[in-house]
mmCIF file of C-alpha atoms in Angstrom:
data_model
loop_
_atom_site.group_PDB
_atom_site.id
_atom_site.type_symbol
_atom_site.label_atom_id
_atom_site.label_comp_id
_atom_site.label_asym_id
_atom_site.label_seq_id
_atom_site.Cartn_x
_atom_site.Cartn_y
_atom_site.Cartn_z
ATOM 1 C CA UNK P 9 -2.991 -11.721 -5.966
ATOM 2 C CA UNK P 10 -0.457 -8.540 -5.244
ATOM 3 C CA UNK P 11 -0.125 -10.596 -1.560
ATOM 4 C CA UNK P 12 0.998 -13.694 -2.710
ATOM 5 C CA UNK P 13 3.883 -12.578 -4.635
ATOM 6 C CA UNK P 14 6.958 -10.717 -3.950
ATOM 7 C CA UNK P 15 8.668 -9.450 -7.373
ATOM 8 C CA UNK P 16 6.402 -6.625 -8.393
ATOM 9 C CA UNK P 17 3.390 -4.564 -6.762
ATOM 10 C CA UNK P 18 0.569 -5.979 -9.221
ATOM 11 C CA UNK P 19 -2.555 -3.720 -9.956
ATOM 12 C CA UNK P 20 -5.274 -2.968 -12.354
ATOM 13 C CA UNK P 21 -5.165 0.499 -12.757
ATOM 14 C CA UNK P 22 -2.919 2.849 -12.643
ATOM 15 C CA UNK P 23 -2.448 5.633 -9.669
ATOM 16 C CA UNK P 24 -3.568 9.753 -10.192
ATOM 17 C CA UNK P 25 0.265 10.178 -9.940
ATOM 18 C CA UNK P 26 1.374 7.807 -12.539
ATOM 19 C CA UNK P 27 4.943 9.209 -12.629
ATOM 20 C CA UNK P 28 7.336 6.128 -13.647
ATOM 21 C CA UNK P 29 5.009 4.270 -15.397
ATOM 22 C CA UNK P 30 5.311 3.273 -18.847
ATOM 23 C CA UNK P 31 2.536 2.538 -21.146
ATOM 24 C CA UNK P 32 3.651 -1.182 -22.784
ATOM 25 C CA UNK P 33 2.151 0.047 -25.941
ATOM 26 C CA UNK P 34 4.054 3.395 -25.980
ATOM 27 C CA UNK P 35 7.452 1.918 -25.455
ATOM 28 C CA UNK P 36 6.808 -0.578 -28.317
ATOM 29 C CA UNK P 37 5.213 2.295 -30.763
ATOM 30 C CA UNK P 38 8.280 4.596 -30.662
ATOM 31 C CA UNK P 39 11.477 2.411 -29.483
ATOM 32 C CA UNK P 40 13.731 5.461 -29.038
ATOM 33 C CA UNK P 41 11.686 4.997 -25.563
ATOM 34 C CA UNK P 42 14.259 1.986 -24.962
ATOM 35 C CA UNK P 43 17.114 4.015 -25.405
ATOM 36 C CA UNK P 44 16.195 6.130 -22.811
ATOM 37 C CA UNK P 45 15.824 3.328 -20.428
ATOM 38 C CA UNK P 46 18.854 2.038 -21.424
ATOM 39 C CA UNK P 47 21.119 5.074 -19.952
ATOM 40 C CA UNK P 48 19.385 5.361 -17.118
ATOM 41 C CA UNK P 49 20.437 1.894 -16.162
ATOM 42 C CA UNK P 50 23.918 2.221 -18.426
ATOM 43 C CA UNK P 51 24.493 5.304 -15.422
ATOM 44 C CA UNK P 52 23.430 3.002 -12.771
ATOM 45 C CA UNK P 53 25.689 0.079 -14.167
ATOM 46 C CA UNK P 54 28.548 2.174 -13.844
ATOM 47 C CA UNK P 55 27.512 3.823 -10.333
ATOM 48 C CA UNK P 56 27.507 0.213 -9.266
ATOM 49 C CA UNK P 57 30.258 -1.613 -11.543
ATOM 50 C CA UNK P 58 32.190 1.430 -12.890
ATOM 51 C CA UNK P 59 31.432 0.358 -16.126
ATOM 52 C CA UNK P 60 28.225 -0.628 -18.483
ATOM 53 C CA UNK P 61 28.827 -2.860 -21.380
ATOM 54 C CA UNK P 62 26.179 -2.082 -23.773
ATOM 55 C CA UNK P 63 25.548 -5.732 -24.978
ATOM 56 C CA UNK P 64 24.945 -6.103 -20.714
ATOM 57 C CA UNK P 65 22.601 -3.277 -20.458
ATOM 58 C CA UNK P 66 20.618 -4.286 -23.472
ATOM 59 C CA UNK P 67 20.357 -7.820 -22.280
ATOM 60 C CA UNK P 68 18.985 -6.849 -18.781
ATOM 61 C CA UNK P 69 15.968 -4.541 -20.580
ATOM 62 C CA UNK P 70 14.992 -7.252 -22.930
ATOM 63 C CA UNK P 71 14.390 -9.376 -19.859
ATOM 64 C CA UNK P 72 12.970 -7.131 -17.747
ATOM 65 C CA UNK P 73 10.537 -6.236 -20.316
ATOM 66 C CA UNK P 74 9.653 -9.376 -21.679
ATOM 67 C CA UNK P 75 8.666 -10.540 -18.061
ATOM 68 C CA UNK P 76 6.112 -8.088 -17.817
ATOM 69 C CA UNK P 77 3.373 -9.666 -20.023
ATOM 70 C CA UNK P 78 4.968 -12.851 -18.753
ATOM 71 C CA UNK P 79 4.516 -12.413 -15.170
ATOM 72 C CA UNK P 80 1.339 -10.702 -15.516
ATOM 73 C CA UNK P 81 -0.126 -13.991 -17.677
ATOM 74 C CA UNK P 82 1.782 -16.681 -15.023
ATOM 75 C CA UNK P 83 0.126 -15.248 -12.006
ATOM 76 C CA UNK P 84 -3.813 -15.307 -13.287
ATOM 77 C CA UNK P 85 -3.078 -18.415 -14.763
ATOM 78 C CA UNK P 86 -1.614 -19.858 -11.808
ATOM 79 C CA UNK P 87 -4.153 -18.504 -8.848
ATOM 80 C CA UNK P 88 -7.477 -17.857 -11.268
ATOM 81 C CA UNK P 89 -6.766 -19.634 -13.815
ATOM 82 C CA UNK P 90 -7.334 -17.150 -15.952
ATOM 83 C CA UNK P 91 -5.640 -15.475 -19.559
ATOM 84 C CA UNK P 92 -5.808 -11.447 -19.479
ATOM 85 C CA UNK P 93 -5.749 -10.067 -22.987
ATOM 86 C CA UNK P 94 -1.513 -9.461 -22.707
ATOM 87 C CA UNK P 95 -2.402 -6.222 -25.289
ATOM 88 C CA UNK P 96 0.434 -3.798 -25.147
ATOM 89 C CA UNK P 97 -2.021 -0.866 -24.801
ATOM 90 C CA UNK P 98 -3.205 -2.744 -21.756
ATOM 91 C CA UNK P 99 -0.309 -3.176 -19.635
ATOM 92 C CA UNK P 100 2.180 -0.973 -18.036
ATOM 93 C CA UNK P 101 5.475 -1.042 -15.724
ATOM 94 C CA UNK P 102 7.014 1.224 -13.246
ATOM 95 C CA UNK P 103 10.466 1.625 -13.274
ATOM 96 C CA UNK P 104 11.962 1.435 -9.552
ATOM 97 C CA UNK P 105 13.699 4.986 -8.615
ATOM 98 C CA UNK P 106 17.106 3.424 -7.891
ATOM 99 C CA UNK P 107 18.101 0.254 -10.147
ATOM 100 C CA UNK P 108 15.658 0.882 -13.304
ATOM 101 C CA UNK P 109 13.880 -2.396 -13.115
ATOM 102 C CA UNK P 110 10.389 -2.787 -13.047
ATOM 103 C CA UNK P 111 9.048 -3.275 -9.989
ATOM 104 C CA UNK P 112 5.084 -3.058 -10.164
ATOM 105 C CA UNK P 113 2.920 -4.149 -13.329
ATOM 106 C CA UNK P 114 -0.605 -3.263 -13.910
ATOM 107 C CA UNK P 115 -3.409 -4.856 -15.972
ATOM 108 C CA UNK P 116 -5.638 -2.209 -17.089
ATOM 109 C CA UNK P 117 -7.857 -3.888 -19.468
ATOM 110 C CA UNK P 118 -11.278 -5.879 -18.596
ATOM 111 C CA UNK P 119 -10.458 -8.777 -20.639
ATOM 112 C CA UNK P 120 -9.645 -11.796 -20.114
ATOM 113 C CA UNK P 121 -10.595 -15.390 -21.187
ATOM 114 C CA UNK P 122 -11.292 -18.591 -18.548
ATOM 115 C CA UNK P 123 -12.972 -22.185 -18.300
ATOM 116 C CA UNK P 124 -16.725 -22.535 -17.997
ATOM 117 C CA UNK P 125 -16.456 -23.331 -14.209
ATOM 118 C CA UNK P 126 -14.806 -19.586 -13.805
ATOM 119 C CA UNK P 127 -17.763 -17.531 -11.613
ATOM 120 C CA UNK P 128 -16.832 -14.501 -14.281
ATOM 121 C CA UNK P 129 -17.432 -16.552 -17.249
ATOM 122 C CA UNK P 130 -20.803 -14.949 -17.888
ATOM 123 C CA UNK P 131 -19.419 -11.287 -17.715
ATOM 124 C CA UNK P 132 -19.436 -9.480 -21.254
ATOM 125 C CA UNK P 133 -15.699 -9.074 -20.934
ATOM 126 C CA UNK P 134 -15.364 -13.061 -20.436
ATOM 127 C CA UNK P 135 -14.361 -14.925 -23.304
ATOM 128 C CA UNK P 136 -15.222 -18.898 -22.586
ATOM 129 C CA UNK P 137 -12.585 -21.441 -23.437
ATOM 130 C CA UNK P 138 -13.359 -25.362 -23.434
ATOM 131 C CA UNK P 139 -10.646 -26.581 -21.607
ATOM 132 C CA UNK P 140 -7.466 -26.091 -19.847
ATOM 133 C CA UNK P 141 -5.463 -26.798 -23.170
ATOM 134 C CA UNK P 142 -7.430 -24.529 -25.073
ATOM 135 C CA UNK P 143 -6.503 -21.884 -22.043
ATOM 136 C CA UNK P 144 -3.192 -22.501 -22.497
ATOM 137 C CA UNK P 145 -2.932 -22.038 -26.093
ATOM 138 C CA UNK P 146 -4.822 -18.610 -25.780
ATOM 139 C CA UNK P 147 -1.711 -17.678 -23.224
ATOM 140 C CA UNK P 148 0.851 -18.869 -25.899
ATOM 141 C CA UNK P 149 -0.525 -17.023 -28.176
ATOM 142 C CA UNK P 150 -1.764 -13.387 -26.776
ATOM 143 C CA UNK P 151 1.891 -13.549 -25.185
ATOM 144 C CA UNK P 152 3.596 -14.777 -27.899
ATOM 145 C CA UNK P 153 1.805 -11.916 -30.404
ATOM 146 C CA UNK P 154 2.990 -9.399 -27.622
ATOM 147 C CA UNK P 155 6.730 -10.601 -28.000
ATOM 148 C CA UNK P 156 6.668 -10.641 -31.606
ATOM 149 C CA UNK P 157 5.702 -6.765 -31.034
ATOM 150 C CA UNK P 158 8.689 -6.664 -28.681
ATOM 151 C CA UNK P 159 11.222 -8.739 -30.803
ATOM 152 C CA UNK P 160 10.233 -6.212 -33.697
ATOM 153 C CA UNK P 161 10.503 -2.409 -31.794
ATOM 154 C CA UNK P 162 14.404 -3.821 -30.015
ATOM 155 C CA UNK P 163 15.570 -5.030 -32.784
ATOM 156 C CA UNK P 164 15.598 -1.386 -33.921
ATOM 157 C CA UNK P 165 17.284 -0.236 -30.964
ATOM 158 C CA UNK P 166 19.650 -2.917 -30.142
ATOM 159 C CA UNK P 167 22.166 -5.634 -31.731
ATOM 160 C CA UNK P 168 21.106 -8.203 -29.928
ATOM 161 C CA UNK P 169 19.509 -10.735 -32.781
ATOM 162 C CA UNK P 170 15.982 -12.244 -33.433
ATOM 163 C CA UNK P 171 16.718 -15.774 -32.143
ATOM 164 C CA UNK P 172 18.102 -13.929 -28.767
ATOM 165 C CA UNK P 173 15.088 -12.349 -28.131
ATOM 166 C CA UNK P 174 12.624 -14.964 -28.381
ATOM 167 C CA UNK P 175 15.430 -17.148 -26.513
ATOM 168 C CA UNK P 176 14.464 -14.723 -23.990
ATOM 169 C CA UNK P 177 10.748 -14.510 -24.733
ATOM 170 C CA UNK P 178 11.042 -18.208 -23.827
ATOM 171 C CA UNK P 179 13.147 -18.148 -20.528
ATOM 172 C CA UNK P 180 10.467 -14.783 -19.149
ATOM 173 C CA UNK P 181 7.897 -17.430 -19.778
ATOM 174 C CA UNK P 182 9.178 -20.646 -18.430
ATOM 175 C CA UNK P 183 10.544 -18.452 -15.489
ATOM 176 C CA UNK P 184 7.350 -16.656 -14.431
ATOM 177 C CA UNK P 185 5.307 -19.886 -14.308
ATOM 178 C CA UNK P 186 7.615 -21.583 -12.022
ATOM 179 C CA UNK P 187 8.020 -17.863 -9.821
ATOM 180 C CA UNK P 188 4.134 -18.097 -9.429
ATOM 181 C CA UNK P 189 4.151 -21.037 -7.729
ATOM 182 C CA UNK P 190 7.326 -20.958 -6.166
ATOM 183 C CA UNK P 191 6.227 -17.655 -4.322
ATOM 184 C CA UNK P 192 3.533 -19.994 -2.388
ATOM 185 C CA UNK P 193 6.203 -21.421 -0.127
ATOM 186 C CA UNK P 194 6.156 -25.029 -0.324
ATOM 187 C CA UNK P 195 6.710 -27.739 -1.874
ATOM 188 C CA UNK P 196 3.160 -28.618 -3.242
ATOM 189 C CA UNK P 197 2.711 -24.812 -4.337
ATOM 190 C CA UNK P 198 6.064 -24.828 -6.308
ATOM 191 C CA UNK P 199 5.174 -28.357 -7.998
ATOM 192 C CA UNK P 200 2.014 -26.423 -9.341
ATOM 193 C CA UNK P 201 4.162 -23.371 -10.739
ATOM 194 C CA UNK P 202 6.191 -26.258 -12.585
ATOM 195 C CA UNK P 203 3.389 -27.947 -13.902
ATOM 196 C CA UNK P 204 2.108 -24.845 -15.369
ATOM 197 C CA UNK P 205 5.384 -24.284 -16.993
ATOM 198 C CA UNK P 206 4.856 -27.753 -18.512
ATOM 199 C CA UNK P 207 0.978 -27.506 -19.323
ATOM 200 C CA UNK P 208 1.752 -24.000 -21.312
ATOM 201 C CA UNK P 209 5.548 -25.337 -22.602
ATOM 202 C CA UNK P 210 4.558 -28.414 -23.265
ATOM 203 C CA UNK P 211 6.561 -28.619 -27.005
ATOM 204 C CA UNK P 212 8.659 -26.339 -28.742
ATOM 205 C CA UNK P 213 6.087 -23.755 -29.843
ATOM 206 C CA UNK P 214 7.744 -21.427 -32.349
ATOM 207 C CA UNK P 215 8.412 -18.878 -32.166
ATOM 208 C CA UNK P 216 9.122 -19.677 -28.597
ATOM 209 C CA UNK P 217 12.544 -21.548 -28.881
ATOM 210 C CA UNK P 218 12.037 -24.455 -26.279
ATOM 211 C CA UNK P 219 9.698 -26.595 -24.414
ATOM 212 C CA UNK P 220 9.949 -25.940 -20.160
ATOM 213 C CA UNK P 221 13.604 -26.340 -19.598
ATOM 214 C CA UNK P 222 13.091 -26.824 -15.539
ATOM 215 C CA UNK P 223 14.265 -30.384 -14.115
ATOM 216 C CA UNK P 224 15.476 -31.188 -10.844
ATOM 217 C CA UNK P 225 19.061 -30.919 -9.951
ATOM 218 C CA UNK P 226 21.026 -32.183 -6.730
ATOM 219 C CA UNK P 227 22.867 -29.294 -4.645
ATOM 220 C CA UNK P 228 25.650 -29.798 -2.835
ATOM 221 C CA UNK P 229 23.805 -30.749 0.663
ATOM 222 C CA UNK P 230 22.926 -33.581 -1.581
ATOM 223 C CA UNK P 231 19.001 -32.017 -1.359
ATOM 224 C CA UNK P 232 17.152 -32.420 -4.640
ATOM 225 C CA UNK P 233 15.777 -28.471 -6.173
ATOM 226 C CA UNK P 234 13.859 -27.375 -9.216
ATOM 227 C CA UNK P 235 16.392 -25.463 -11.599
ATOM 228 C CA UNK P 236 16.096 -24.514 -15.074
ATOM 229 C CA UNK P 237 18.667 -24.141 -18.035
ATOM 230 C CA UNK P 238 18.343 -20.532 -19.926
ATOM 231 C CA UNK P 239 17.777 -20.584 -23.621
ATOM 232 C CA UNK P 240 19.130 -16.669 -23.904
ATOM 233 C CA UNK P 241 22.081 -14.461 -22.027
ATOM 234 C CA UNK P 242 21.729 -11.289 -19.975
ATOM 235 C CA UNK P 243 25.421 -10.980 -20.696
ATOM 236 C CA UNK P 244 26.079 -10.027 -16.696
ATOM 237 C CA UNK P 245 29.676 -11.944 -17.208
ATOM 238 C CA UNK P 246 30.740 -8.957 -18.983
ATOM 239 C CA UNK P 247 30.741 -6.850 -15.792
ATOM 240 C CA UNK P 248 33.711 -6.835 -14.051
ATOM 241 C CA UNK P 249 34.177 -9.826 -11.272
ATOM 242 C CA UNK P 250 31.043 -11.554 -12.398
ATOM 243 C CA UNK P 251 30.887 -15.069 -14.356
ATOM 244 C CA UNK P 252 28.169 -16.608 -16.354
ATOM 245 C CA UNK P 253 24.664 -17.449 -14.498
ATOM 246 C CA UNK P 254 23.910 -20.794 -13.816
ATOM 247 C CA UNK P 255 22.209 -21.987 -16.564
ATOM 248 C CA UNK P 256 23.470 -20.005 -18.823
ATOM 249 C CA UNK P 257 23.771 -21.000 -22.580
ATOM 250 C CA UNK P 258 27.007 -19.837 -22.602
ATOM 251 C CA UNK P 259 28.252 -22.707 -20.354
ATOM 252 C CA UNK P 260 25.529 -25.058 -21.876
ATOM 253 C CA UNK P 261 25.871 -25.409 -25.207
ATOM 254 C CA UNK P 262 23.407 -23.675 -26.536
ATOM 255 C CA UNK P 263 23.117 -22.156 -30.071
ATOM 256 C CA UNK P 264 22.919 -18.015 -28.917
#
C-alpha cells in the first residue's frame, strides 16, 4: 500500500528509533501536546511568511491531524477493502523535520474488520461484516468516535469552535477517499476514490457535517475535473499575499 501513494510513508509498526513520532492516543490524553506542535510550526510560519496568525496555525494542525485516522481508513478501504480499528492508542504520526506536517502514519494494531470474501476474514483479529454498507458504517463510526476524541482534547487548546472541527472532520474524510484513488493515476482509479467518498458520505451523518461534497467542475481549458467544496477553513488567507482556497467556505457560503 506505502507504493501506491505519495502523501505519507504508511507502516505498521513503528521504527527502534521512533524519534518524531507521536502516539495518537498521547496527543489526545494530555492536549498541552498540541501546543507544542503548534510553535514549532507558529516558528516555521514566520521563517516562511514572517508572521503566524494563530487562528492559521491552529487551523493547519486540526487538519493535519484529523487526516491521519482519515487517510489511514481511505487507503485500506480503498485497495483491501478493509476498516482498521482507527483507536487512538493504535495510530501514530511523524512530524516532518522541516514544515511540521505529518508525513508518515503507522497502524500498529491487528485489528481490523472486512467482508466474508476477505482471505483474512478467518484470522482471530478479523471481525466479519455482511456487506459493503455495513463496512462502511463501521468506518463512519470508528473514525467518527476518533474525531469526537479529537474535537474534545482541541477544543481545550484552541478557539476554533465545535462545528469547525467536525467541518473539518468531514473535509479529512471526503478528501482522503478521493486522494486514495486519485493517487492511482487515471481516470478509472480516481472514479473509484470518488465513489468511495460517496459509498461512506452517502448522507449527512452527524456529527459529520455533510454528505461527499466532490462534483465535477469545468477548468479553464474547458476539460471537465473532480473538485470538491470545503465544509471548514485552514484560515491560510490570513498569511500575508495569500487568498482563500478554492473551495473554501469563506467564498461559498457556508455557515463556519
Amino acid at each position: 500500500m506505502n507504493g501506491l501513494q505519495r502523501r505519507a510513508g504508511i507502516r505498521f509498526d513503528l521504527p527502534a528509533d521512533a524519534t518524531g513520532w507521536q502516539r495518537c492516543g498521547d496527543l489526545l490524553d494530555d492536549p498541552e501536546h498540541f501546543r507544542t506542535w503548534q510553535a514549532l510550526l507558529s516558528e516555521w510560519l514566520v521563517e516562511q511568511h514572517g508572521t503566524a496568525p494563530s487562528r492559521t496555525a491552529a487551523g493547519y494542525i486540526m487538519s493535519w491531524y484529523l487526516h491521519v485516522p482519515a487517510y489511514a481508513a481511505a487507503l485500506l478501504l480503498h485497495h483491501e477493502r478493509r476498516v482498521p480499528s482507527l483507536d487512538p492508542a493504535e495510530l501514530a504520526f511523524r512530524l516532518n523535520e522541516g514544515r511540521p506536517h505529518p508525513d508518515g502514519i503507522a497502524v500498529l494494531g491487528d485489528r481490523f474488520y472486512c467482508l466474508p470474501s476477505d482471505p483474512g476474514s478467518a484470522l482471530p483479529e478479523a471481525t466479519v461484516v455482511a456487506d459493503e454498507q455495513a463496512l462502511v458504517a463501521v468506518l463512519r463510526a470508528r473514525y467518527t468516535a476518533h474525531a469526537a476524541r479529537f474535537v474534545a482534547a482541541y477544543t481545550r487548546v484552541s478557539r476554533l469552535g465545535t462545528r469547525m472541527l467536525w467541518a473539518a472532520a468531514t473535509d479529512a474524510l471526503d478528501n482522503s477517499l478521493w486522494w486514495a484513488g486519485k493517487q492511482g493515476g487515471t481516470v478509472e482509479s480516481e472514479g473509484a476514490g470518488v465513489a468511495d467518498a460517496a459509498l461512506v458520505l452517502d448522507a449527512v451523518h452527524p456529527p459529520l457535517t455533510s454528505a461527499s461534497t466532490l462534483r465535477t467542475t469545468t477548468d479553464a481549458d474547458g476539460h471537465r475535473e473532480w473538485s470538491r467544496r470545503r465544509e471548514s477553513c485552514c484560515f491560510s488567507y490570513l498569511l500575508p499575499g495569500e487568498s482563500e482556497c478554492a473551495g473554501c467556505p469563506r467564498t461559498c457560503g457556508r455557515r463556519l
